[in-house]
mmCIF file of C-alpha atoms and ligand atoms in Angstrom:
data_model
loop_
_atom_site.group_PDB
_atom_site.id
_atom_site.type_symbol
_atom_site.label_atom_id
_atom_site.label_comp_id
_atom_site.label_asym_id
_atom_site.label_seq_id
_atom_site.Cartn_x
_atom_site.Cartn_y
_atom_site.Cartn_z
ATOM 1 C CA MET A 1 -22.959 -1.475 4.759
ATOM 2 C CA PRO A 2 -20.146 -0.581 2.843
ATOM 3 C CA THR A 3 -17.466 -1.249 5.487
ATOM 4 C CA LEU A 4 -18.550 -5.256 5.817
ATOM 5 C CA PRO A 5 -16.843 -7.003 2.582
ATOM 6 C CA PRO A 6 -13.477 -5.206 3.394
ATOM 7 C CA LEU A 7 -13.396 -6.800 7.204
ATOM 8 C CA LEU A 8 -14.366 -9.503 5.388
ATOM 9 C CA ARG A 9 -11.180 -9.897 3.312
ATOM 10 C CA TYR A 10 -9.508 -8.440 6.096
ATOM 11 C CA SER A 11 -10.228 -11.593 8.065
ATOM 12 C CA ILE A 12 -9.538 -14.224 5.784
ATOM 13 C CA HIS A 13 -5.871 -12.569 4.775
ATOM 14 C CA GLN A 14 -5.686 -12.699 8.519
ATOM 15 C CA LYS A 15 -6.463 -16.364 8.008
ATOM 16 C CA ASN A 16 -8.969 -15.837 11.482
ATOM 17 C CA LEU A 17 -11.059 -18.337 10.478
ATOM 18 C CA TRP A 18 -13.870 -17.960 12.970
ATOM 19 C CA ILE A 19 -13.811 -14.308 12.692
ATOM 20 C CA VAL A 20 -14.625 -15.281 8.579
ATOM 21 C CA PHE A 21 -17.795 -17.403 9.744
ATOM 22 C CA VAL A 22 -19.140 -14.994 12.123
ATOM 23 C CA ALA A 23 -18.544 -11.597 9.851
ATOM 24 C CA SER A 24 -20.496 -14.304 7.347
ATOM 25 C CA ILE A 25 -23.396 -14.835 9.649
ATOM 26 C CA ALA A 26 -22.791 -11.089 10.381
ATOM 27 C CA CYS A 27 -23.383 -9.714 6.693
ATOM 28 C CA PHE A 28 -26.449 -11.482 6.186
ATOM 29 C CA TYR A 29 -28.061 -10.717 9.671
ATOM 30 C CA ALA A 30 -27.021 -7.095 8.946
ATOM 31 C CA SER A 31 -28.255 -6.893 5.199
ATOM 32 C CA VAL A 32 -31.212 -8.352 6.881
ATOM 33 C CA THR A 33 -31.708 -5.822 9.555
ATOM 34 C CA GLY A 34 -29.982 -2.865 8.503
ATOM 35 C CA TYR A 35 -27.935 -3.135 11.804
ATOM 36 C CA SER A 36 -24.336 -1.650 11.344
ATOM 37 C CA MET A 37 -21.511 -4.018 12.683
ATOM 38 C CA GLN A 38 -18.509 -1.969 12.316
ATOM 39 C CA ALA A 39 -17.595 -1.215 15.662
ATOM 40 C CA PHE A 40 -17.862 -4.763 16.727
ATOM 41 C CA PHE A 41 -15.610 -6.172 14.033
ATOM 42 C CA GLN A 42 -13.433 -2.441 14.555
ATOM 43 C CA THR A 43 -12.821 -4.255 18.273
ATOM 44 C CA GLU A 44 -12.018 -7.766 16.865
ATOM 45 C CA ILE A 45 -9.597 -6.601 14.349
ATOM 46 C CA ASP A 46 -8.054 -4.187 16.901
ATOM 47 C CA ASP A 47 -7.445 -7.513 19.499
ATOM 48 C CA ILE A 48 -5.724 -9.439 16.568
ATOM 49 C CA ASN A 49 -2.950 -6.335 15.824
ATOM 50 C CA LYS A 50 -2.394 -6.101 19.633
ATOM 51 C CA ASP A 51 -2.112 -10.164 19.877
ATOM 52 C CA GLN A 52 0.609 -9.920 17.078
ATOM 53 C CA THR A 53 3.912 -9.033 17.680
ATOM 54 C CA ALA A 54 5.618 -6.362 15.925
ATOM 55 C CA SER A 55 7.772 -8.575 13.397
ATOM 56 C CA GLN A 56 4.485 -9.974 12.290
ATOM 57 C CA ARG A 57 3.012 -6.761 11.829
ATOM 58 C CA ILE A 58 5.720 -6.079 10.217
ATOM 59 C CA THR A 59 5.572 -9.255 7.927
ATOM 60 C CA GLN A 60 3.236 -7.807 5.965
ATOM 61 C CA THR A 61 4.906 -5.019 4.341
ATOM 62 C CA TRP A 62 7.411 -7.556 3.322
ATOM 63 C CA LEU A 63 5.170 -8.754 0.496
ATOM 64 C CA PRO A 64 6.286 -7.649 -2.713
ATOM 65 C CA GLY A 65 3.901 -5.039 -4.032
ATOM 66 C CA ALA A 66 1.868 -5.206 -0.505
ATOM 67 C CA GLY A 67 0.754 -1.361 0.149
ATOM 68 C CA VAL A 68 2.946 0.491 -2.571
ATOM 69 C CA ASP A 69 1.144 3.577 -2.338
ATOM 70 C CA ALA A 70 1.443 3.219 1.635
ATOM 71 C CA PHE A 71 4.892 2.635 1.087
ATOM 72 C CA PRO A 72 7.335 5.369 2.312
ATOM 73 C CA LYS A 73 8.100 7.896 -0.359
ATOM 74 C CA PHE A 74 11.684 7.492 -2.050
ATOM 75 C CA GLU A 75 12.424 11.046 -2.386
ATOM 76 C CA CYS A 76 16.228 11.193 -3.817
ATOM 77 C CA ALA A 77 19.103 9.542 -2.836
ATOM 78 C CA ILE A 78 21.831 11.523 -1.087
ATOM 79 C CA ASP A 79 25.119 10.706 0.475
ATOM 80 C CA PRO A 80 25.139 8.890 3.699
ATOM 81 C CA PHE A 81 27.249 11.837 5.343
ATOM 82 C CA GLY A 82 27.193 15.070 3.882
ATOM 83 C CA PHE A 83 30.731 16.160 4.372
ATOM 84 C CA SER A 84 34.159 14.428 5.448
ATOM 85 C CA PRO A 85 37.345 15.624 7.699
ATOM 86 C CA ARG A 86 40.219 16.980 5.531
ATOM 87 C CA TRP A 87 41.652 13.607 6.158
ATOM 88 C CA GLY A 88 44.907 14.645 4.022
ATOM 89 C CA GLU A 89 45.420 17.494 6.305
ATOM 90 C CA MET A 90 45.762 15.509 9.527
ATOM 91 C CA LYS A 91 49.026 13.904 10.478
ATOM 92 C CA GLY A 92 49.492 10.273 12.108
ATOM 93 C CA ASP A 93 47.307 7.657 13.649
ATOM 94 C CA ALA A 94 46.562 9.808 16.494
ATOM 95 C CA GLN A 95 44.626 12.694 14.855
ATOM 96 C CA LEU A 96 43.717 9.553 11.977
ATOM 97 C CA ASN A 97 42.007 8.109 14.573
ATOM 98 C CA ARG A 98 40.179 10.598 16.572
ATOM 99 C CA LYS A 99 36.663 10.348 17.537
ATOM 100 C CA PHE A 100 33.933 12.146 15.849
ATOM 101 C CA CYS A 101 33.271 14.547 18.888
ATOM 102 C CA SER A 102 37.031 15.635 18.886
ATOM 103 C CA ILE A 103 37.391 16.822 15.350
ATOM 104 C CA ASN A 104 36.514 20.797 14.759
ATOM 105 C CA ASN A 105 34.444 21.824 12.710
ATOM 106 C CA ASN A 106 37.119 23.781 10.397
ATOM 107 C CA GLU A 107 38.038 20.144 9.883
ATOM 108 C CA LEU A 108 35.464 18.978 8.043
ATOM 109 C CA GLY A 109 34.849 19.843 4.167
ATOM 110 C CA SER A 110 32.308 18.770 1.341
ATOM 111 C CA PRO A 111 32.428 15.282 0.446
ATOM 112 C CA PRO A 112 35.350 14.203 -1.715
ATOM 113 C CA LYS A 113 34.247 13.567 -5.437
ATOM 114 C CA TYR A 114 35.022 10.090 -6.224
ATOM 115 C CA ASP A 115 36.824 10.180 -9.346
ATOM 116 C CA MET A 116 38.834 6.767 -9.798
ATOM 117 C CA ALA A 117 41.645 8.749 -11.966
ATOM 118 C CA VAL A 118 42.393 10.023 -8.387
ATOM 119 C CA LEU A 119 41.682 7.258 -6.280
ATOM 120 C CA LYS A 120 44.310 5.296 -8.042
ATOM 121 C CA LYS A 121 46.982 7.572 -7.645
ATOM 122 C CA PRO A 122 49.819 5.954 -5.637
ATOM 123 C CA LEU A 123 49.742 6.591 -2.016
ATOM 124 C CA ALA A 124 53.306 7.064 -1.662
ATOM 125 C CA GLU A 125 53.889 9.281 -4.703
ATOM 126 C CA LEU A 126 51.058 11.497 -2.864
ATOM 127 C CA ASN A 127 52.891 11.440 0.465
ATOM 128 C CA GLN A 128 56.137 12.646 -1.117
ATOM 129 C CA ASN A 129 54.458 16.404 -0.884
ATOM 130 C CA LEU A 130 52.068 16.658 1.433
ATOM 131 C CA HIS A 131 51.743 20.520 1.239
ATOM 132 C CA SER A 132 50.421 20.286 -1.939
ATOM 133 C CA ALA A 133 46.825 21.333 -1.594
ATOM 134 C CA ALA A 134 45.842 19.011 -4.433
ATOM 135 C CA ASN A 135 47.402 16.293 -2.844
ATOM 136 C CA GLN A 136 45.787 16.358 0.446
ATOM 137 C CA GLU A 137 42.651 16.511 -1.284
ATOM 138 C CA ALA A 138 43.264 13.373 -3.033
ATOM 139 C CA VAL A 139 44.729 11.731 0.146
ATOM 140 C CA THR A 140 41.212 13.110 1.530
ATOM 141 C CA SER A 141 39.297 11.033 -1.158
ATOM 142 C CA LYS A 142 41.407 7.990 -1.071
ATOM 143 C CA LEU A 143 41.032 7.050 2.353
ATOM 144 C CA PHE A 144 36.961 8.588 2.575
ATOM 145 C CA TYR A 145 36.260 6.051 -0.121
ATOM 146 C CA SER A 146 39.115 3.857 1.504
ATOM 147 C CA THR A 147 37.659 0.471 -0.468
ATOM 148 C CA ARG A 148 36.231 0.818 -3.462
ATOM 149 C CA TYR A 149 32.529 -1.059 -4.820
ATOM 150 C CA LEU A 150 34.367 -4.573 -5.666
ATOM 151 C CA GLY A 151 37.553 -2.843 -4.800
ATOM 152 C CA ASP A 152 40.567 -4.629 -2.712
ATOM 153 C CA TYR A 153 41.220 -3.778 0.621
ATOM 154 C CA ASP A 154 44.373 -1.031 -0.559
ATOM 155 C CA LEU A 155 44.112 2.504 -1.078
ATOM 156 C CA ASP A 156 45.237 2.517 -4.791
ATOM 157 C CA SER A 157 43.204 -0.228 -5.926
ATOM 158 C CA ASP A 158 40.451 0.212 -8.761
ATOM 159 C CA GLU A 159 36.935 -1.339 -8.843
ATOM 160 C CA PHE A 160 35.983 -4.372 -9.455
ATOM 161 C CA VAL A 161 39.150 -6.177 -9.172
ATOM 162 C CA ASN A 162 37.910 -7.835 -5.690
ATOM 163 C CA THR A 163 34.641 -9.379 -6.435
ATOM 164 C CA THR A 164 33.850 -10.283 -2.632
ATOM 165 C CA HIS A 165 33.275 -7.040 -1.530
ATOM 166 C CA PRO A 166 29.710 -5.819 -3.531
ATOM 167 C CA ALA A 167 29.969 -2.004 -1.381
ATOM 168 C CA LEU A 168 31.798 0.795 -0.807
ATOM 169 C CA ASP A 169 33.744 1.611 2.246
ATOM 170 C CA MET A 170 33.944 5.281 3.564
ATOM 171 C CA LYS A 171 36.256 5.992 6.233
ATOM 172 C CA MET A 172 34.622 8.364 9.274
ATOM 173 C CA PRO A 173 35.542 8.809 12.893
ATOM 174 C CA ALA A 174 33.666 6.598 15.302
ATOM 175 C CA GLY A 175 30.056 8.378 16.396
ATOM 176 C CA SER A 176 29.695 10.202 12.730
ATOM 177 C CA ILE A 177 26.142 10.413 12.030
ATOM 178 C CA VAL A 178 24.758 8.024 9.362
ATOM 179 C CA ARG A 179 22.128 8.447 7.122
ATOM 180 C CA ALA A 180 19.294 7.283 5.181
ATOM 181 C CA ILE A 181 20.224 7.666 1.998
ATOM 182 C CA ALA A 182 16.706 7.805 0.767
ATOM 183 C CA GLY A 183 13.271 7.639 2.193
ATOM 184 C CA GLY A 184 11.963 3.791 2.949
ATOM 185 C CA ARG A 185 10.760 1.709 5.665
ATOM 186 C CA VAL A 186 13.738 -0.204 7.889
ATOM 187 C CA HIS A 187 13.538 -3.728 7.077
ATOM 188 C CA ASP A 188 15.724 -5.265 9.325
ATOM 189 C CA ILE A 189 18.381 -4.805 12.487
ATOM 190 C CA ALA A 190 21.175 -6.970 13.044
ATOM 191 C CA ASN A 191 24.755 -8.321 14.032
ATOM 192 C CA ASP A 192 26.576 -10.145 12.599
ATOM 193 C CA PRO A 193 29.633 -10.494 14.523
ATOM 194 C CA ASN A 194 32.200 -11.704 12.038
ATOM 195 C CA GLY A 195 30.861 -9.288 9.554
ATOM 196 C CA LEU A 196 28.942 -6.413 9.075
ATOM 197 C CA GLY A 197 28.720 -6.484 12.762
ATOM 198 C CA GLN A 198 25.724 -4.564 13.984
ATOM 199 C CA TYR A 199 24.254 -3.706 10.532
ATOM 200 C CA ILE A 200 20.622 -1.315 9.319
ATOM 201 C CA VAL A 201 18.864 -2.961 6.238
ATOM 202 C CA VAL A 202 16.509 0.539 4.822
ATOM 203 C CA GLU A 203 13.971 -0.684 2.099
ATOM 204 C CA HIS A 204 13.603 1.433 -0.864
ATOM 205 C CA ARG A 205 11.264 1.928 -3.747
ATOM 206 C CA LEU A 206 12.244 3.085 -6.850
ATOM 207 C CA PRO A 207 10.511 6.501 -8.224
ATOM 208 C CA LYS A 208 10.346 5.162 -11.767
ATOM 209 C CA ASN A 209 9.229 1.289 -11.423
ATOM 210 C CA ASN A 210 8.624 0.509 -8.005
ATOM 211 C CA GLU A 211 11.740 -1.788 -7.952
ATOM 212 C CA ARG A 212 12.361 -2.845 -4.089
ATOM 213 C CA VAL A 213 15.579 -1.998 -3.431
ATOM 214 C CA PHE A 214 17.715 -2.097 0.159
ATOM 215 C CA SER A 215 20.338 -0.001 1.472
ATOM 216 C CA ILE A 216 23.010 -1.750 4.001
ATOM 217 C CA TYR A 217 24.828 0.486 6.356
ATOM 218 C CA GLY A 218 27.499 -2.141 7.912
ATOM 219 C CA HIS A 219 30.205 -1.356 11.105
ATOM 220 C CA LEU A 220 27.779 0.794 13.202
ATOM 221 C CA GLY A 221 28.500 1.757 16.860
ATOM 222 C CA SER A 222 24.548 2.316 17.551
ATOM 223 C CA THR A 223 21.477 2.562 15.432
ATOM 224 C CA SER A 224 18.760 4.754 16.701
ATOM 225 C CA VAL A 225 16.336 3.400 14.415
ATOM 226 C CA SER A 226 13.459 0.130 14.620
ATOM 227 C CA ILE A 227 12.248 -2.352 12.687
ATOM 228 C CA GLY A 228 9.717 -1.442 10.639
ATOM 229 C CA GLN A 229 9.997 2.260 11.662
ATOM 230 C CA GLU A 230 9.696 4.395 8.285
ATOM 231 C CA VAL A 231 12.628 7.094 7.300
ATOM 232 C CA LYS A 232 12.900 9.761 5.566
ATOM 233 C CA VAL A 233 16.135 10.548 3.240
ATOM 234 C CA GLY A 234 18.813 12.192 5.314
ATOM 235 C CA GLU A 235 17.204 11.138 8.975
ATOM 236 C CA MET A 236 19.594 10.006 11.348
ATOM 237 C CA ILE A 237 19.504 6.040 11.718
ATOM 238 C CA GLY A 238 22.877 5.303 13.506
ATOM 239 C CA THR A 239 26.700 6.280 13.832
ATOM 240 C CA VAL A 240 29.430 4.912 12.913
ATOM 241 C CA GLY A 241 31.262 2.383 14.882
ATOM 242 C CA THR A 242 33.696 -0.699 14.392
ATOM 243 C CA SER A 243 31.569 -4.107 15.237
ATOM 244 C CA GLY A 244 32.266 -7.202 12.975
ATOM 245 C CA ASN A 245 34.733 -7.937 10.988
ATOM 246 C CA THR A 246 37.301 -4.601 11.127
ATOM 247 C CA LYS A 247 39.799 -2.554 13.402
ATOM 248 C CA LEU A 248 39.076 0.977 11.989
ATOM 249 C CA PRO A 249 35.792 3.055 12.231
ATOM 250 C CA HIS A 250 33.902 3.030 8.689
ATOM 251 C CA LEU A 251 30.703 2.269 7.176
ATOM 252 C CA HIS A 252 30.083 -0.293 4.504
ATOM 253 C CA LEU A 253 27.971 0.938 2.388
ATOM 254 C CA GLN A 254 26.239 -1.785 0.358
ATOM 255 C CA ILE A 255 23.124 -1.344 -2.221
ATOM 256 C CA ASP A 256 20.850 -4.607 -3.012
ATOM 257 C CA LYS A 257 18.884 -5.812 -5.268
ATOM 258 C CA ASP A 258 15.586 -7.673 -4.336
ATOM 259 C CA ARG A 259 16.286 -11.171 -4.646
ATOM 260 C CA GLY A 260 12.766 -12.193 -3.950
ATOM 261 C CA SER A 261 12.490 -13.340 -0.511
ATOM 262 C CA LEU A 262 10.087 -11.607 1.612
ATOM 263 C CA LYS A 263 12.727 -11.176 4.362
ATOM 264 C CA HIS A 264 16.263 -9.821 3.059
ATOM 265 C CA THR A 265 19.273 -10.380 3.833
ATOM 266 C CA PRO A 266 22.603 -8.898 2.629
ATOM 267 C CA TYR A 267 24.420 -10.205 -0.501
ATOM 268 C CA VAL A 268 27.419 -12.072 0.395
ATOM 269 C CA PRO A 269 29.042 -13.573 -2.763
ATOM 270 C CA ALA A 270 30.327 -16.690 -3.416
ATOM 271 C CA VAL A 271 33.633 -17.730 -3.406
ATOM 272 C CA ASP A 272 33.892 -18.149 -7.110
ATOM 273 C CA ALA A 273 31.297 -15.231 -8.034
ATOM 274 C CA LYS A 274 31.888 -13.674 -10.991
ATOM 275 C CA ARG A 275 31.714 -9.740 -11.533
ATOM 276 C CA THR A 276 28.423 -10.465 -13.674
ATOM 277 C CA ASP A 277 27.321 -12.399 -10.445
ATOM 278 C CA VAL A 278 27.973 -9.798 -8.100
ATOM 279 C CA VAL A 279 26.497 -6.810 -10.120
ATOM 280 C CA ARG A 280 23.316 -8.936 -10.941
ATOM 281 C CA TRP A 281 22.808 -8.493 -7.163
ATOM 282 C CA THR A 282 24.198 -5.361 -5.951
ATOM 283 C CA MET A 283 24.532 -1.648 -7.138
ATOM 284 C CA HIS A 284 27.111 0.659 -7.354
ATOM 285 C CA PRO A 285 26.534 2.989 -4.331
ATOM 286 C CA VAL A 286 28.019 5.950 -5.785
ATOM 287 C CA ASP A 287 26.082 5.290 -8.655
ATOM 288 C CA PHE A 288 23.071 4.956 -7.109
ATOM 289 C CA ILE A 289 23.670 8.369 -5.146
ATOM 290 C CA ASP A 290 24.235 10.107 -8.693
ATOM 291 C CA ASN A 291 21.338 8.252 -10.440
ATOM 292 C CA TYR A 292 18.439 9.250 -8.303
HETATM 293 ZN ZN1 ZN B 1 33.044 -3.057 3.646
#
C-alpha cells in the first residue's frame, strides 16, 4: 500500500482526473483487500509519459523549485574554451579568419586575462610595435574579448558604455568547441536570424542559494545537445559559427538572471535601457566565471 498515495498525487498533478477517480476507488479496494495495485498504476504512468511530447515532459523541469534535489549539479564555473589562438601573432585577415581545424597547436595559448587596463590600450598604439611580446599578448586579449560586457563594438572600448550588449563577445575560429560553463540542463535551443542566430540556453542552479540563472551561447555554427539534456561543466554543447547578426565567427556569452518565466528567453535590453536595468537581469560573464 505505500505506493498508492504518491501515485494519486502524480495523477492529480498530471490533471488526469479519470486516473484520480480510478486511483481513489483502487485505494479503497486495495485497503479493503490488501491487493497491491502498483503494477497497474506503473503501466498507466508509462503510457502517459509515452503520450507526452518531449517538451511537455521538460515543462515539469521549468517549474521554479521543482525537483531541486534532482536538478543537475552546478559543480563550478569555467570559461567556455580553455585556450585561445595567439591572435596577436597572426597577420592579415587570411590568418585571423582561419577555421579552427587549420590552426596548429603551437598557435594556441592559455585564455588571456580579462584585464580592462590592457583591453583599453589603443590598438593603433600596440600595432606600432607588434614584435614586442607584451604588445602581442595585449592584442590577443583585445581580440579574444572583442566586445566587453556592456561595451561598444570597438576593440578599445571600456565596459558599461553601451547598454545594448549585455554580454561578452569572444573571438574564436569557426568550428571551435564551445563548452558548458557550468553543470545544468539545456533549457532551450533556438534560432534568431536577426540576433543571436543559433543559440543555446543552459539553466543552472547556483550552489549557494539554488538561484536559477541561465548561460546563453550565441552565433553558433552547430549544436550537439538537445533540449532537456543534462550537461556537465566543460561538456561540449556546440561549435563557434557566424549564425545570426554577425559577419565574423565569435561566441556571444550572456548570463541571465531569472525573470520568473517558466520558459526563459535571452534578455534583450530596451532601446532606452539604463545600466541599472541591464545589471538587474544579467551578470558580467567574467565575474560570474571568477566567482563560481
Ligand atoms: Zn554579442
